[in-house]
Amino acid sequence: MRYVSTRGQAPVLGFDDVLLAGLARDGGLYVPEAWPQFSPAEWRAMRGLSYPDLATRVMLPFVEGALDEATFAPLVRGAYASFDHAAVTPLKQLDGGLWLMELFHGPTLAFKDVALQLLGRLFDHVLTRRGERVTIVGATSGDTGSAAIEACRDRAAIDIVILHPRGRTSDIQRRQMTTVLSPNVHNVALEGTFDDCQDLVKAMFNDAAFRDAHRLSAVNSINWARIMAQIVYYAHAALSLGAPDRPVSFCVPTGNFGNVYAAYAARAMGLPIERLVVATNTNDILARFFASGAMEAAPVVPTISPSMDIQVSSNFERVLFDLLDRDGAAVTESLTRFRSTGRFAVAEAQLGRARAIFTGHRTDEEMTRATIAATLQMAGELVDPHTAVGIAAARAAGALGTPLVVLATAHPAKFPDAVEAAAGIRPGLPARLSDLHSREERMTVLPNDLAAVQAFVHARSRAALQGAALQGSALGAPLGMGGAA
Ligand SMILES: *Cc1c(COP(=O)(O)O)cnc(C)c1O
């Protein structure tokens, strides 16, 4: 499989280079040159496969040329053995045609584990094969750092440094990161805000000498391999509900558009996916886009579903690329305009094509709380605020003539305060984390100072040691830079 950039100016790459690069050199995102297709008979034959076997089948065309089945399958099996539900992403019926797909049975209780558990193993495999190492550096406000840490812990070719703002994350969020005592995991509690953490990470990536010497990398949400891994659970749900002989629709609590883009990809591979409901909280740039055809930035407002508090959905660029008939120059022009004016729009015909697949829906805070309470009352399910935004959008979508699957993107125990305030019940941690509050923590408090943080990274980066030993060799070439985890 070959991958092209959405901006059309970066080299065409194979899977392993796309994996390690993340962002393309021209600032674009990598997408497959052509979508692999399965016929209805081939999909039908995949019904009843275990999750790891299905995952291997669905993803194999994307890694072709880089990994063969005998190499790939054990990595996939290892990734999903870390989930504590036999179905990995089980479906639950809420009522009549409405279903929940639970994506939170991984180590950190949120859907990012589904992709990151595989990504960490793929990184390690490809790097080890090349005799290389990287240092993953990232900033977190609390909700996504743990998934990156769990993905990278104990990986021979990876060191990971995650900065969080000291005292500004919840107890659970901090402990999910700081109780991972693996020698290659380094938590920094920064004396500053989340923005300070992000600025320091950006500054490290912008320091070219530092970036190259330490082989800085990121496992950010634009990485193609994350999308690829997310396609699988759409296939899993669709096949369970009757595909390819019966169409199905999905409703996705959306932030960076990575999750719902994976549903779009599953559809492009031949699954009969009828409608994709893009559920947003009050940060509704996407809902407004699907209504008007104009992408207009607005300030970010903090909500009780913080993982969806975004201003710009970076993965939307991949859909835009298709809407603009894969014209990289046109994508670049739209996004350049967006960067300078905060707005771009697509033509009526393109909006029509987008709306043939996607519907946007915005849910405010009050409705999110009411949905948490109503879902407990009517279906006996305690759901987290992100999932509640999805359920509210699904109810608003009305009858679609297909089963509608809402993606449950986080376990309610990940957001206990918001859930308790809405439902009157404090969700308990699942068994695997029940002793979280008595586990030993390890972190280093650092001042909000670039030199101090760089010295910390330098002292812990095995890639830097290797780099010094290999100075002058071709291995010194930089990897693509990353963004948020
Ligand atoms: C990251 C995240 C989202 C948003 O997913 P995108 O792929 O960025 O659209 C939704 N809910 C939860 C709990 C998340 O962690």
Coordinates of C-alpha atoms and ligand atoms in Angstrom, one line a residue:
M1 CA 0.0 0.0 0.0
R2 CA 1.2 3.5 -0.9
Y3 CA 0.2 6.6 0.9
V4 CA -0.2 10.2 -0.5
S5 CA -0.3 13.5 1.3
T6 CA -3.5 15.6 1.3
R7 CA -1.4 18.6 0.2
G8 CA 0.1 16.8 -2.7
Q9 CA 3.7 18.0 -2.2
A10 CA 5.2 15.3 0.0
P11 CA 6.8 12.0 -1.2
V12 CA 4.6 9.0 -1.6
L13 CA 5.5 6.6 1.2
G14 CA 4.9 3.0 2.3
F15 CA 3.3 2.0 5.6
D16 CA 6.3 2.0 7.9
D17 CA 7.5 5.5 6.8
V18 CA 3.9 6.9 7.2
L19 CA 3.8 5.3 10.6
L20 CA 7.0 6.9 11.8
A21 CA 6.4 10.3 10.0
G22 CA 3.0 11.1 11.4
L23 CA 2.5 14.4 9.6
A24 CA 3.6 14.7 6.0
R25 CA 6.6 17.0 5.1
D26 CA 4.2 19.4 3.3
G27 CA 2.1 19.8 6.4
G28 CA -0.5 17.4 5.0
L29 CA -2.0 14.1 6.3
Y30 CA -1.3 10.7 4.7
V31 CA -4.2 8.7 3.2
P32 CA -4.1 5.5 1.1
E33 CA -3.6 6.1 -2.6
A34 CA -6.7 3.9 -3.2
W35 CA -9.1 2.3 -0.7
P36 CA -8.8 -1.5 -0.4
Q37 CA -12.2 -3.1 -1.1
F38 CA -13.8 -6.3 0.2
S39 CA -16.7 -7.8 -1.8
P40 CA -20.0 -8.6 0.0
A41 CA -18.9 -12.3 0.0
E42 CA -15.6 -11.5 1.6
W43 CA -17.3 -9.4 4.3
R44 CA -19.8 -12.2 4.9
A45 CA -16.9 -14.6 5.4
M46 CA -15.5 -12.4 8.2
R47 CA -18.7 -12.7 10.3
G48 CA -18.0 -14.5 13.6
L49 CA -14.2 -13.9 13.5
S50 CA -12.7 -13.0 16.9
Y51 CA -11.8 -9.3 17.2
P52 CA -8.0 -9.9 16.7
D53 CA -8.6 -12.1 13.6
L54 CA -11.0 -9.6 12.1
A55 CA -8.6 -6.8 12.8
T56 CA -5.8 -8.6 11.1
R57 CA -8.0 -9.3 8.0
V58 CA -9.3 -5.7 7.8
M59 CA -5.9 -4.0 8.3
L60 CA -3.7 -6.3 6.3
P61 CA -4.1 -4.5 2.9
F62 CA -3.0 -1.2 4.7
V63 CA 0.3 -2.7 5.9
E64 CA 1.0 -4.7 2.8
G65 CA 4.6 -4.2 1.6
A66 CA 5.8 -3.4 5.1
L67 CA 4.5 -6.3 7.3
D68 CA 3.4 -9.7 6.3
E69 CA 0.5 -11.5 8.0
A70 CA 2.8 -13.7 10.1
T71 CA 4.5 -10.6 11.5
F72 CA 1.4 -8.5 11.8
A73 CA -1.0 -10.9 13.5
P74 CA 0.9 -11.4 16.8
L75 CA 1.2 -7.6 17.1
V76 CA -2.6 -7.3 16.7
R77 CA -3.2 -10.1 19.2
G78 CA -0.9 -8.5 21.7
A79 CA -2.7 -5.2 21.4
Y80 CA -6.1 -6.6 22.0
A81 CA -5.1 -9.0 24.8
S82 CA -4.7 -5.8 26.9
F83 CA -8.5 -5.3 26.8
D84 CA -10.6 -6.8 29.6
H85 CA -13.6 -7.8 27.6
A86 CA -13.7 -10.8 25.3
A87 CA -15.4 -9.0 22.5
V88 CA -12.9 -6.1 22.9
T89 CA -15.5 -3.5 21.7
P90 CA -18.9 -5.1 22.8
L91 CA -22.3 -3.9 21.5
K92 CA -25.1 -3.2 23.9
Q93 CA -28.7 -2.6 22.9
L94 CA -30.2 0.6 24.4
D95 CA -33.6 0.3 22.9
G96 CA -35.3 -0.6 19.6
G97 CA -32.8 0.4 17.0
L98 CA -30.3 2.1 19.2
W99 CA -27.0 0.5 20.3
L100 CA -24.0 1.4 22.3
M101 CA -20.5 0.2 21.2
E102 CA -18.2 0.3 24.2
L103 CA -14.7 1.3 23.3
F104 CA -13.5 1.8 26.8
H105 CA -12.3 -1.7 27.9
G106 CA -8.6 -1.0 27.3
P107 CA -6.0 -0.1 29.9
T108 CA -6.9 3.6 30.3
L109 CA -10.7 3.4 29.9
A110 CA -11.1 5.5 26.8
F111 CA -11.3 4.7 23.1
K112 CA -7.8 5.9 22.3
D113 CA -6.5 2.7 23.7
V114 CA -8.0 0.8 20.7
A115 CA -5.6 2.5 18.3
L116 CA -2.7 3.3 20.6
Q117 CA -2.2 -0.2 22.0
L118 CA -1.5 -1.3 18.4
L119 CA 0.4 1.9 17.5
G120 CA 3.0 1.4 20.3
R121 CA 3.6 -2.2 19.2
L122 CA 3.9 -1.1 15.5
F123 CA 6.4 1.7 16.4
D124 CA 8.5 -0.6 18.4
H125 CA 8.5 -3.3 15.8
V126 CA 9.5 -1.0 12.9
L127 CA 12.1 0.9 14.9
T128 CA 13.7 -2.3 16.2
R129 CA 13.9 -3.7 12.7
R130 CA 15.6 -0.6 11.6
G131 CA 17.9 -0.4 14.6
E132 CA 16.5 3.0 15.6
R133 CA 15.0 4.6 18.7
V134 CA 12.7 7.5 19.3
T135 CA 11.8 9.8 22.2
I136 CA 8.0 10.5 22.3
V137 CA 7.3 13.8 23.8
G138 CA 3.8 15.1 24.5
A139 CA 1.7 17.5 26.6
T140 CA -1.6 16.6 28.2
S141 CA -4.3 18.3 30.2
G142 CA -5.0 15.0 31.7
D143 CA -7.4 13.0 29.6
T144 CA -5.2 11.7 26.8
G145 CA -1.7 11.4 28.2
S146 CA -2.3 8.0 29.9
A147 CA -3.3 6.3 26.7
A148 CA 0.1 7.3 25.1
I149 CA 2.0 6.2 28.2
E150 CA 0.2 2.8 28.2
A151 CA 1.0 2.4 24.5
C152 CA 4.7 3.1 25.0
R153 CA 5.5 1.5 28.4
D154 CA 8.2 -1.2 28.3
R155 CA 8.8 -0.7 24.6
A156 CA 12.5 -1.3 23.9
A157 CA 12.8 1.3 21.1
I158 CA 10.8 4.1 22.8
D159 CA 11.3 6.5 25.6
I160 CA 8.3 8.7 26.5
V161 CA 8.1 12.0 28.3
I162 CA 4.7 13.4 29.1
L163 CA 4.2 16.9 30.6
H164 CA 1.1 17.6 32.6
P165 CA 0.3 20.8 34.5
R166 CA 1.1 20.2 38.2
G167 CA -2.1 20.1 40.4
R168 CA -4.4 20.8 37.5
T169 CA -5.5 17.3 36.5
S170 CA -7.9 15.1 38.4
D171 CA -6.5 12.5 40.8
I172 CA -7.5 9.7 38.5
Q173 CA -6.0 11.3 35.5
R174 CA -2.7 12.0 37.2
R175 CA -2.5 8.5 38.8
Q176 CA -3.3 6.8 35.5
M177 CA 0.0 8.3 34.3
T178 CA 2.2 8.5 37.3
T179 CA 1.6 5.0 38.6
V180 CA 3.2 3.5 35.4
L181 CA 6.6 2.8 36.8
S182 CA 8.2 1.3 33.7
P183 CA 11.8 2.6 33.3
N184 CA 11.1 4.1 29.8
V185 CA 8.1 6.2 31.1
H186 CA 8.8 9.8 32.4
N187 CA 6.1 12.0 33.8
V188 CA 6.8 15.7 34.3
A189 CA 4.5 17.7 36.6
L190 CA 5.1 21.2 35.3
E191 CA 4.8 24.3 37.4
G192 CA 2.5 25.9 34.9
T193 CA -0.7 25.5 32.9
F194 CA -1.6 23.1 30.1
D195 CA -0.8 25.8 27.6
D196 CA 2.7 26.1 29.1
C197 CA 3.1 22.4 28.7
Q198 CA 2.1 22.6 25.1
D199 CA 4.3 25.6 24.4
L200 CA 7.3 23.7 25.8
V201 CA 6.6 20.6 23.7
K202 CA 6.3 22.8 20.6
A203 CA 9.5 24.6 21.4
M204 CA 11.3 21.3 21.7
F205 CA 10.1 20.2 18.3
N206 CA 10.9 23.6 16.8
D207 CA 14.5 23.3 18.1
A208 CA 15.8 21.4 15.1
A209 CA 19.1 20.4 16.6
F210 CA 17.4 19.1 19.8
R211 CA 14.6 17.4 17.9
D212 CA 17.0 15.5 15.6
A213 CA 19.5 14.6 18.3
H214 CA 16.8 13.0 20.5
R215 CA 14.7 11.7 17.6
L216 CA 11.6 13.4 19.0
S217 CA 8.4 11.9 17.8
A218 CA 4.7 11.9 18.7
V219 CA 1.8 9.5 18.6
N220 CA -0.7 12.1 17.7
S221 CA -4.2 11.8 16.4
I222 CA -3.3 12.5 12.8
N223 CA -1.2 9.4 12.5
W224 CA -2.6 7.2 9.8
A225 CA -2.1 4.0 11.8
R226 CA -4.5 5.3 14.4
I227 CA -7.2 5.7 11.8
M228 CA -6.5 2.3 10.4
A229 CA -6.9 0.6 13.8
Q230 CA -10.2 2.4 14.4
I231 CA -11.7 1.1 11.1
V232 CA -11.9 -2.4 12.6
Y233 CA -14.5 -1.8 15.3
Y234 CA -16.9 -0.3 12.7
A235 CA -16.5 -3.5 10.7
H236 CA -17.0 -5.5 13.9
A237 CA -20.3 -3.7 14.7
A238 CA -21.6 -3.6 11.2
L239 CA -21.0 -7.4 10.6
S240 CA -22.7 -8.1 14.0
L241 CA -25.8 -6.2 13.0
G242 CA -26.2 -7.8 9.6
A243 CA -23.7 -6.1 7.1
P244 CA -23.1 -6.5 4.3
D245 CA -26.8 -7.6 3.9
R246 CA -28.2 -4.9 6.1
P247 CA -27.0 -1.2 6.3
V248 CA -26.1 0.4 9.6
S249 CA -25.5 3.9 10.8
F250 CA -23.1 5.3 13.5
C251 CA -23.2 8.3 15.8
V252 CA -19.7 9.4 16.9
P253 CA -18.8 11.9 19.7
T254 CA -16.3 14.0 17.8
G255 CA -13.3 16.2 18.5
N256 CA -10.4 15.9 16.1
F257 CA -12.6 13.9 13.6
G258 CA -10.3 10.8 13.7
N259 CA -12.9 8.4 15.0
V260 CA -15.7 9.3 12.6
Y261 CA -13.2 9.5 9.7
A262 CA -12.4 5.8 10.4
A263 CA -16.1 5.1 9.9
Y264 CA -15.9 6.9 6.6
A265 CA -12.9 4.7 5.7
A266 CA -14.9 1.6 6.6
R267 CA -17.6 2.8 4.3
A268 CA -15.1 3.4 1.5
M269 CA -13.9 -0.2 1.9
G270 CA -17.4 -1.5 0.9
L271 CA -19.4 -1.7 4.2
P272 CA -23.0 -0.5 3.8
I273 CA -22.7 2.4 6.2
E274 CA -25.7 4.6 5.6
R275 CA -25.3 7.6 7.8
L276 CA -22.6 9.1 10.1
V277 CA -23.9 11.4 12.8
V278 CA -21.1 13.8 13.9
A279 CA -21.9 14.6 17.5
T280 CA -20.4 17.8 19.0
N281 CA -20.6 19.5 22.3
T282 CA -20.9 23.3 22.4
N283 CA -17.7 23.5 20.5
D284 CA -19.7 23.0 17.4
I285 CA -17.5 24.0 14.4
L286 CA -18.3 20.7 12.7
A287 CA -22.0 20.8 13.3
R288 CA -22.0 24.3 11.8
F289 CA -19.9 23.1 8.8
F290 CA -22.4 20.3 7.9
A291 CA -25.2 22.8 8.1
S292 CA -23.7 25.6 6.1
G293 CA -20.6 24.4 4.2
A294 CA -18.4 27.0 6.0
M295 CA -15.7 26.0 8.5
E296 CA -15.5 29.0 10.9
A297 CA -13.2 28.9 13.9
A298 CA -14.5 30.1 17.3
P299 CA -12.8 30.3 20.7
V300 CA -12.8 27.0 22.6
V301 CA -15.2 26.7 25.5
P302 CA -14.4 24.2 28.3
T303 CA -17.1 21.6 28.8
I304 CA -17.8 18.4 30.8
S305 CA -16.7 16.5 27.7
P306 CA -13.2 17.9 27.5
S307 CA -11.8 15.5 24.9
M308 CA -14.1 17.1 22.4
D309 CA -13.2 20.7 23.2
I310 CA -11.5 21.6 19.9
Q311 CA -11.3 24.6 17.7
V312 CA -10.1 22.9 14.5
S313 CA -10.6 19.2 13.7
S314 CA -7.3 18.2 12.1
N315 CA -8.5 14.9 10.6
F316 CA -11.3 16.7 8.7
E317 CA -8.6 17.5 6.1
R318 CA -8.7 13.9 5.0
V319 CA -12.4 14.2 4.0
L320 CA -11.8 17.6 2.5
F321 CA -9.2 16.0 0.3
D322 CA -11.9 13.7 -1.1
L323 CA -14.5 16.4 -1.4
L324 CA -12.0 18.4 -3.5
D325 CA -11.5 15.4 -5.7
R326 CA -8.0 14.7 -4.2
D327 CA -6.6 18.0 -5.4
G328 CA -3.8 18.7 -3.0
A329 CA -3.4 22.3 -4.2
A330 CA -7.1 23.0 -3.5
V331 CA -6.8 21.6 0.0
T332 CA -3.7 23.7 0.6
E333 CA -5.5 26.8 -0.6
S334 CA -8.6 26.2 1.7
L335 CA -6.4 25.5 4.7
T336 CA -4.1 28.5 4.1
R337 CA -7.2 30.7 3.9
F338 CA -8.5 29.1 7.1
R339 CA -5.2 29.8 8.9
S340 CA -5.2 33.5 7.8
T341 CA -8.9 34.4 8.1
G342 CA -10.4 31.7 10.4
R343 CA -12.8 30.6 7.6
F344 CA -13.1 28.6 4.5
A345 CA -16.1 27.3 2.6
V346 CA -16.9 24.5 0.1
A347 CA -19.2 24.8 -2.9
E348 CA -22.8 23.7 -2.8
A349 CA -22.1 20.5 -4.8
Q350 CA -19.3 19.5 -2.3
L351 CA -21.5 20.2 0.7
G352 CA -24.2 18.0 -0.9
R353 CA -21.7 15.2 -1.2
A354 CA -20.7 15.6 2.4
R355 CA -24.3 15.7 3.6
A356 CA -25.1 12.5 1.7
I357 CA -23.0 10.8 4.4
F358 CA -22.6 13.1 7.4
T359 CA -25.1 14.9 9.7
G360 CA -23.8 17.2 12.4
H361 CA -25.5 17.7 15.7
R362 CA -24.6 20.0 18.7
T363 CA -25.5 19.2 22.3
D364 CA -25.2 21.8 25.0
E365 CA -24.1 21.1 28.6
E366 CA -27.6 21.0 30.1
M367 CA -28.8 18.5 27.5
T368 CA -25.6 16.4 28.1
R369 CA -26.4 16.1 31.8
A370 CA -30.0 15.4 31.2
T371 CA -29.0 12.6 28.8
I372 CA -26.8 11.0 31.4
A373 CA -29.7 11.0 33.8
A374 CA -32.2 9.8 31.3
T375 CA -30.0 7.0 30.0
L376 CA -29.6 5.7 33.5
Q377 CA -33.3 5.9 34.2
M378 CA -34.5 4.4 30.9
A379 CA -31.8 1.9 30.0
G380 CA -30.0 1.3 33.3
E381 CA -26.7 2.5 31.8
L382 CA -24.4 4.9 33.4
V383 CA -22.6 6.8 30.6
D384 CA -19.8 9.3 30.5
P385 CA -20.4 12.9 29.2
H386 CA -18.8 12.2 25.8
T387 CA -21.0 9.2 25.2
A388 CA -24.0 11.2 26.4
V389 CA -23.3 13.8 23.7
G390 CA -23.5 11.0 21.2
I391 CA -26.7 9.6 22.6
A392 CA -28.3 13.0 22.5
A393 CA -27.4 13.4 18.9
A394 CA -28.6 9.9 18.1
R395 CA -32.0 10.7 19.6
A396 CA -32.2 13.9 17.7
A397 CA -31.3 12.2 14.4
G398 CA -34.7 10.3 14.6
A399 CA -35.5 7.2 12.6
L400 CA -32.8 6.4 10.0
G401 CA -34.3 3.1 8.8
T402 CA -31.1 1.3 10.0
P403 CA -29.7 0.3 13.4
L404 CA -27.9 3.2 14.8
V405 CA -24.7 2.6 16.9
V406 CA -23.5 5.3 19.3
L407 CA -19.8 5.0 20.2
A408 CA -19.2 5.0 23.9
T409 CA -15.8 6.6 23.9
A410 CA -15.0 6.7 27.7
H411 CA -15.8 4.7 30.8
P412 CA -18.0 6.8 33.2
A413 CA -15.4 6.3 35.9
K414 CA -13.0 8.4 33.9
F415 CA -15.2 11.5 34.5
P416 CA -16.7 10.6 38.0
D417 CA -17.5 14.2 39.1
A418 CA -19.6 15.1 36.0
V419 CA -21.4 11.8 36.0
E420 CA -22.2 12.0 39.7
A421 CA -23.5 15.6 39.3
A422 CA -25.8 14.5 36.5
A423 CA -27.0 11.1 37.6
G424 CA -26.5 11.1 41.4
I425 CA -24.4 8.0 41.3
R426 CA -20.6 7.9 41.5
P427 CA -19.2 5.4 39.0
G428 CA -16.7 3.0 40.4
L429 CA -13.4 2.1 38.8
P430 CA -13.4 -1.3 37.0
A431 CA -11.5 -4.1 38.7
R432 CA -8.2 -3.6 36.8
L433 CA -7.9 -0.1 38.3
S434 CA -9.6 -0.6 41.6
D435 CA -6.3 -0.2 43.5
L436 CA -5.3 2.9 41.5
H437 CA -5.4 5.1 44.6
S438 CA -3.0 3.0 46.6
R439 CA -0.4 2.5 43.9
E440 CA 3.0 4.1 44.0
E441 CA 3.4 7.3 42.0
R442 CA 6.5 8.5 40.2
M443 CA 6.9 12.0 38.6
T444 CA 9.4 14.8 38.5
V445 CA 8.3 18.4 39.2
L446 CA 10.0 20.8 36.9
P447 CA 9.8 24.6 36.6
N448 CA 8.2 26.2 33.5
D449 CA 11.5 26.5 31.8
L450 CA 12.6 25.2 28.4
A451 CA 16.2 24.5 29.4
A452 CA 15.2 22.5 32.5
V453 CA 12.8 20.4 30.5
Q454 CA 15.3 19.8 27.7
A455 CA 17.9 18.7 30.2
F456 CA 15.4 16.3 31.7
V457 CA 14.5 14.8 28.3
H458 CA 18.2 14.7 27.3
A459 CA 19.1 12.7 30.4
R460 CA 16.4 10.1 29.7
S461 CA 16.5 9.7 25.9
R462 CA 18.3 6.6 24.8
A463 CA 17.9 7.8 21.2
A464 CA 20.2 10.7 22.1
L465 CA 22.9 8.2 23.3
Q466 CA 22.5 6.2 20.1
G467 CA 22.5 9.4 18.1
A468 CA 25.8 10.4 19.6
A469 CA 27.3 7.0 18.7
L470 CA 26.0 7.1 15.2
Q471 CA 26.8 10.8 14.4
G472 CA 27.3 11.3 10.7
S473 CA 25.4 8.3 9.6
A474 CA 22.1 8.4 7.6
L475 CA 20.2 7.6 10.8
G476 CA 20.4 11.2 11.8
A477 CA 17.6 12.2 9.4
P478 CA 14.6 13.8 11.3
L479 CA 11.2 12.2 11.7
G480 CA 8.1 14.1 11.1
M481 CA 7.1 16.3 14.0
G482 CA 3.9 15.8 16.0
G483 CA 1.3 17.6 17.9
A484 CA -0.9 16.8 20.8
A485 CA -1.3 13.2 22.0
Ligands
LIG1 C1 -10.4 11.7 21.8 C2 -11.8 11.5 22.3 C3 -13.0 11.9 21.6 C4 -12.8 12.6 20.2 O1 -12.4 11.7 19.2 P1 -11.8 12.3 17.8 O2 -11.2 11.1 17.1 O3 -10.7 13.3 18.2 O4 -12.9 12.9 17.1 C5 -14.2 11.6 22.1 N1 -14.4 11.1 23.3 C6 -13.3 10.7 24.1 C7 -13.6 10.2 25.4 C8 -12.0 10.9 23.6 O5 -11.0 10.6 24.4

